[in-house]
Amino acid sequence: MFTRYSFGVFLSVLLVTSSSSPSQAVDIPTNRLESNPLTLKVVPGKATTLHFDNGEVIEHFVVSDDSQLIYNTNQPPGQATTFILRQTEEIQTPGATTTSEPNIIINTRSSNGDTNVYQVVVQFAKIVPDSELLWRVIPPSYSPTEQTVDTALGQANLKHLQLGLAHLLSTGQLNNDDEITKQLRTLFVKAKFMTLDEAAHQANVPLQVLNKLGEIGLKAQSEKLNFLVPLVRQGVPSIKIGEPVDSSDSSDSSDLSPQKEE
């Protein structure tokens, strides 16, 4: 009897799961898949594969219209990491509805128990480049312009924060061996793989420090940085983080060190 879905290992599964990291795969970060549906193209005679290389396993999935699809996973639910799609001749099923672009809802679970729901849209095509037949879901990855923090001067992104730190270092207001410098550099590395809030928490950087650093970066970028922002050092006046900076008064300064509550 013909079965559309089985856990049997066939040639296409062997080809795409022969290694833990498929070669020539298109990488898609987890955060991108969370925010936008992924479009997978299928073509007659070839298999299209979605491989989870981010530590998640497939627990459950639903295919909205399987009249032209055969689908498999490399393992049973709860263990599967690879989803395989193949196109077939259309088979009419009494009472079933069809669509030109079926969607697939995939439920996953991570090693620490977190769950995710992803949506895949299937497009039927006549020609698909081999480079688009293997897709790999990788850990989150964020570009510097995606990571933003609200400041009194508007929204600053990670590049503004880095520019702010560079300004403080170049003007001698921060040193490379200062603890806050080390914490910020740790944050910049972590922010490539997690949200800015998460990175700040793990690097022990208060958000108010990011707000002030973002302001400095924004002013530096607009070439209007005509004020001093030294750290609190002996004999150097300072203002608390969160207070507005008056660029017209060059004597104003701010402290990027974490403030203790009184």
GROMACS .gro file of C-alpha atoms in nm:
model
  262
    1MET     CA    1   0.000   0.000   0.000
    2PHE     CA    2   0.131   0.344  -0.094
    3THR     CA    3   0.226   0.551   0.211
    4ARG     CA    4   0.297   0.921   0.187
    5TYR     CA    5   0.481   0.939   0.514
    6SER     CA    6   0.709   0.678   0.665
    7PHE     CA    7   1.023   0.655   0.872
    8GLY     CA    8   1.191   0.422   0.625
    9VAL     CA    9   1.543   0.511   0.526
   10PHE     CA   10   1.569   0.551   0.151
   11LEU     CA   11   1.839   0.681  -0.081
   12SER     CA   12   1.758   1.052  -0.052
   13VAL     CA   13   1.773   1.032   0.328
   14LEU     CA   14   2.111   0.864   0.314
   15LEU     CA   15   2.242   1.132   0.081
   16VAL     CA   16   2.139   1.425   0.298
   17THR     CA   17   2.213   1.277   0.640
   18SER     CA   18   2.547   1.110   0.570
   19SER     CA   19   2.706   1.383   0.783
   20SER     CA   20   2.578   1.589   1.075
   21SER     CA   21   2.629   1.909   0.877
   22PRO     CA   22   2.507   1.888   0.516
   23SER     CA   23   2.752   2.025   0.260
   24GLN     CA   24   2.655   2.304   0.021
   25ALA     CA   25   2.355   2.388   0.236
   26VAL     CA   26   2.185   2.726   0.257
   27ASP     CA   27   2.215   2.838   0.619
   28ILE     CA   28   1.920   3.012   0.782
   29PRO     CA   29   1.960   3.138   1.142
   30THR     CA   30   1.693   3.029   1.389
   31ASN     CA   31   1.584   3.388   1.458
   32ARG     CA   32   1.516   3.446   1.087
   33LEU     CA   33   1.304   3.131   1.066
   34GLU     CA   34   1.114   3.240   1.377
   35SER     CA   35   1.019   3.575   1.228
   36ASN     CA   36   0.950   3.483   0.864
   37PRO     CA   37   0.822   3.171   0.684
   38LEU     CA   38   1.082   2.983   0.482
   39THR     CA   39   1.000   2.910   0.117
   40LEU     CA   40   1.118   2.568   0.000
   41LYS     CA   41   1.109   2.489  -0.371
   42VAL     CA   42   1.047   2.132  -0.486
   43VAL     CA   43   1.113   1.998  -0.834
   44PRO     CA   44   1.022   1.662  -0.991
   45GLY     CA   45   1.287   1.396  -0.945
   46LYS     CA   46   1.478   1.566  -0.662
   47ALA     CA   47   1.446   1.591  -0.286
   48THR     CA   48   1.443   1.919  -0.095
   49THR     CA   49   1.570   1.900   0.261
   50LEU     CA   50   1.539   2.109   0.578
   51HIS     CA   51   1.798   2.007   0.837
   52PHE     CA   52   1.793   2.138   1.196
   53ASP     CA   53   2.155   2.192   1.298
   54ASN     CA   54   2.068   2.417   1.593
   55GLY     CA   55   2.017   2.150   1.858
   56GLU     CA   56   1.641   2.118   1.798
   57VAL     CA   57   1.449   1.802   1.710
   58ILE     CA   58   1.124   1.776   1.518
   59GLU     CA   59   0.840   1.670   1.746
   60HIS     CA   60   0.540   1.720   1.520
   61PHE     CA   61   0.445   1.867   1.185
   62VAL     CA   62   0.137   1.926   0.972
   63VAL     CA   63   0.129   1.947   0.591
   64SER     CA   64  -0.167   2.153   0.471
   65ASP     CA   65  -0.194   1.980   0.130
   66ASP     CA   66  -0.008   1.659   0.049
   67SER     CA   67  -0.174   1.588  -0.286
   68GLN     CA   68   0.158   1.650  -0.466
   69LEU     CA   69   0.405   1.579  -0.188
   70ILE     CA   70   0.585   1.285  -0.032
   71TYR     CA   71   0.753   1.373   0.296
   72ASN     CA   72   0.984   1.189   0.533
   73THR     CA   73   1.200   1.254   0.837
   74ASN     CA   74   1.529   1.083   0.914
   75GLN     CA   75   1.406   0.962   1.254
   76PRO     CA   76   1.074   0.926   1.442
   77PRO     CA   77   0.920   1.237   1.607
   78GLY     CA   78   1.122   1.351   1.905
   79GLN     CA   79   1.446   1.238   1.742
   80ALA     CA   80   1.422   1.368   1.386
   81THR     CA   81   1.648   1.652   1.274
   82THR     CA   82   1.590   1.635   0.897
   83PHE     CA   83   1.270   1.689   0.699
   84ILE     CA   84   1.264   1.570   0.335
   85LEU     CA   85   1.019   1.677   0.066
   86ARG     CA   86   0.964   1.528  -0.281
   87GLN     CA   87   0.716   1.617  -0.550
   88THR     CA   88   0.483   1.356  -0.697
   89GLU     CA   89   0.199   1.344  -0.947
   90GLU     CA   90  -0.116   1.496  -0.802
   91ILE     CA   91  -0.337   1.243  -0.626
   92GLN     CA   92  -0.699   1.336  -0.567
   93THR     CA   93  -0.838   1.253  -0.224
   94PRO     CA   94  -1.216   1.281  -0.177
   95GLY     CA   95  -1.300   1.574   0.049
   96ALA     CA   96  -0.944   1.708   0.063
   97THR     CA   97  -0.871   2.069  -0.027
   98THR     CA   98  -0.571   2.168  -0.235
   99THR     CA   99  -0.358   2.476  -0.291
  100SER     CA  100  -0.082   2.580  -0.527
  101GLU     CA  101   0.147   2.666  -0.233
  102PRO     CA  102   0.101   2.427   0.062
  103ASN     CA  103   0.240   2.526   0.399
  104ILE     CA  104   0.398   2.307   0.665
  105ILE     CA  105   0.387   2.379   1.038
  106ILE     CA  106   0.682   2.225   1.224
  107ASN     CA  107   0.700   2.198   1.603
  108THR     CA  108   1.047   2.152   1.751
  109ARG     CA  109   1.202   2.112   2.094
  110SER     CA  110   1.554   2.213   2.199
  111SER     CA  111   1.786   2.019   2.429
  112ASN     CA  112   1.688   2.243   2.722
  113GLY     CA  113   1.316   2.188   2.664
  114ASP     CA  114   1.230   2.511   2.481
  115THR     CA  115   0.974   2.471   2.203
  116ASN     CA  116   0.944   2.651   1.871
  117VAL     CA  117   0.694   2.661   1.587
  118TYR     CA  118   0.811   2.727   1.232
  119GLN     CA  119   0.625   2.773   0.907
  120VAL     CA  120   0.748   2.648   0.570
  121VAL     CA  121   0.581   2.741   0.240
  122VAL     CA  122   0.622   2.495  -0.049
  123GLN     CA  123   0.656   2.618  -0.406
  124PHE     CA  124   0.640   2.377  -0.700
  125ALA     CA  125   0.901   2.457  -0.964
  126LYS     CA  126   1.034   2.313  -1.287
  127ILE     CA  127   1.396   2.399  -1.217
  128VAL     CA  128   1.566   2.446  -0.881
  129PRO     CA  129   1.941   2.504  -0.842
  130ASP     CA  130   2.116   2.232  -0.645
  131SER     CA  131   2.225   2.503  -0.402
  132GLU     CA  132   1.860   2.551  -0.299
  133LEU     CA  133   1.783   2.185  -0.231
  134LEU     CA  134   1.958   2.169   0.108
  135TRP     CA  135   1.862   2.412   0.384
  136ARG     CA  136   2.018   2.413   0.728
  137VAL     CA  137   1.871   2.580   1.038
  138ILE     CA  138   2.164   2.712   1.242
  139PRO     CA  139   2.184   2.889   1.581
  140PRO     CA  140   2.064   3.251   1.595
  141SER     CA  141   2.272   3.514   1.417
  142TYR     CA  142   2.210   3.888   1.428
  143SER     CA  143   2.353   4.164   1.211
  144PRO     CA  144   2.477   4.480   1.387
  145THR     CA  145   2.197   4.691   1.240
  146GLU     CA  146   1.930   4.454   1.378
  147GLN     CA  147   2.038   4.500   1.738
  148THR     CA  148   1.901   4.829   1.865
  149VAL     CA  149   1.856   5.022   2.186
  150ASP     CA  150   1.640   5.329   2.246
  151THR     CA  151   1.824   5.645   2.351
  152ALA     CA  152   1.734   6.008   2.410
  153LEU     CA  153   1.862   6.079   2.058
  154GLY     CA  154   1.670   5.801   1.889
  155GLN     CA  155   1.740   5.439   1.811
  156ALA     CA  156   2.103   5.328   1.821
  157ASN     CA  157   2.221   4.998   1.678
  158LEU     CA  158   2.519   4.781   1.762
  159LYS     CA  159   2.743   4.978   1.526
  160HIS     CA  160   2.661   5.297   1.717
  161LEU     CA  161   2.750   5.123   2.044
  162GLN     CA  162   3.081   5.008   1.898
  163LEU     CA  163   3.145   5.359   1.767
  164GLY     CA  164   3.070   5.501   2.109
  165LEU     CA  165   3.320   5.267   2.273
  166ALA     CA  166   3.580   5.345   2.006
  167HIS     CA  167   3.538   5.718   2.075
  168LEU     CA  168   3.582   5.674   2.449
  169LEU     CA  169   3.895   5.465   2.395
  170SER     CA  170   4.047   5.697   2.136
  171THR     CA  171   4.000   6.000   2.359
  172GLY     CA  172   4.142   5.827   2.664
  173GLN     CA  173   3.815   5.835   2.856
  174LEU     CA  174   3.823   5.457   2.875
  175ASN     CA  175   4.117   5.218   2.885
  176ASN     CA  176   4.142   4.870   2.736
  177ASP     CA  177   4.192   4.720   3.080
  178ASP     CA  178   3.886   4.890   3.235
  179GLU     CA  179   3.628   4.638   3.349
  180ILE     CA  180   3.346   4.810   3.159
  181THR     CA  181   3.552   4.792   2.838
  182LYS     CA  182   3.596   4.417   2.879
  183GLN     CA  183   3.226   4.375   2.954
  184LEU     CA  184   3.124   4.573   2.647
  185ARG     CA  185   3.354   4.372   2.420
  186THR     CA  186   3.208   4.053   2.559
  187LEU     CA  187   2.861   4.192   2.488
  188PHE     CA  188   2.954   4.274   2.126
  189VAL     CA  189   3.064   3.914   2.067
  190LYS     CA  190   2.756   3.764   2.230
  191ALA     CA  191   2.521   4.001   2.043
  192LYS     CA  192   2.606   3.821   1.719
  193PHE     CA  193   2.423   3.513   1.845
  194MET     CA  194   2.153   3.644   2.079
  195THR     CA  195   1.938   3.950   2.138
  196LEU     CA  196   2.101   4.263   2.276
  197ASP     CA  197   1.909   4.230   2.603
  198GLU     CA  198   2.032   3.873   2.649
  199ALA     CA  199   2.388   3.971   2.563
  200ALA     CA  200   2.379   4.263   2.807
  201HIS     CA  201   2.250   4.036   3.083
  202GLN     CA  202   2.519   3.774   3.025
  203ALA     CA  203   2.794   4.035   3.003
  204ASN     CA  204   2.666   4.216   3.315
  205VAL     CA  205   2.621   4.545   3.131
  206PRO     CA  206   2.327   4.759   3.257
  207LEU     CA  207   2.092   4.875   2.983
  208GLN     CA  208   2.136   5.234   3.096
  209VAL     CA  209   2.504   5.203   3.002
  210LEU     CA  210   2.400   5.095   2.653
  211ASN     CA  211   2.162   5.389   2.631
  212LYS     CA  212   2.438   5.637   2.709
  213LEU     CA  213   2.689   5.460   2.483
  214GLY     CA  214   2.433   5.467   2.203
  215GLU     CA  215   2.393   5.842   2.243
  216ILE     CA  216   2.769   5.888   2.217
  217GLY     CA  217   2.780   5.672   1.906
  218LEU     CA  218   2.495   5.859   1.741
  219LYS     CA  219   2.659   6.194   1.809
  220ALA     CA  220   2.995   6.066   1.685
  221GLN     CA  221   2.837   5.942   1.365
  222SER     CA  222   2.672   6.276   1.296
  223GLU     CA  223   3.006   6.452   1.360
  224LYS     CA  224   2.851   6.660   1.634
  225LEU     CA  225   3.037   6.506   1.924
  226ASN     CA  226   3.170   6.827   2.083
  227PHE     CA  227   3.138   6.731   2.444
  228LEU     CA  228   3.346   6.526   2.684
  229VAL     CA  229   3.217   6.205   2.836
  230PRO     CA  230   3.491   6.096   3.080
  231LEU     CA  231   3.451   5.818   3.332
  232VAL     CA  232   3.429   5.901   3.698
  233ARG     CA  233   3.787   5.939   3.802
  234GLN     CA  234   3.944   6.136   4.082
  235GLY     CA  235   3.879   6.506   4.033
  236VAL     CA  236   3.665   6.456   3.721
  237PRO     CA  237   3.302   6.578   3.739
  238SER     CA  238   3.030   6.344   3.614
  239ILE     CA  239   2.659   6.316   3.559
  240LYS     CA  240   2.456   6.005   3.622
  241ILE     CA  241   2.354   5.776   3.341
  242GLY     CA  242   2.010   5.865   3.217
  243GLU     CA  243   2.053   6.240   3.250
  244PRO     CA  244   2.038   6.429   2.918
  245VAL     CA  245   2.369   6.539   2.774
  246ASP     CA  246   2.393   6.906   2.679
  247SER     CA  247   2.626   6.924   2.381
  248SER     CA  248   2.649   7.301   2.418
  249ASP     CA  249   2.837   7.266   2.747
  250SER     CA  250   3.173   7.098   2.700
  251SER     CA  251   3.216   7.059   3.076
  252ASP     CA  252   2.938   6.799   3.094
  253SER     CA  253   3.043   6.436   3.133
  254SER     CA  254   2.880   6.106   3.212
  255ASP     CA  255   2.975   5.791   3.392
  256LEU     CA  256   2.956   5.460   3.206
  257SER     CA  257   3.025   5.269   3.525
  258PRO     CA  258   2.721   5.086   3.669
  259GLN     CA  259   2.544   5.307   3.923
  260LYS     CA  260   2.466   5.179   4.269
  261GLU     CA  261   2.124   5.243   4.406
  262GLU     CA  262   2.129   5.464   4.712
   0.00000   0.00000   0.00000
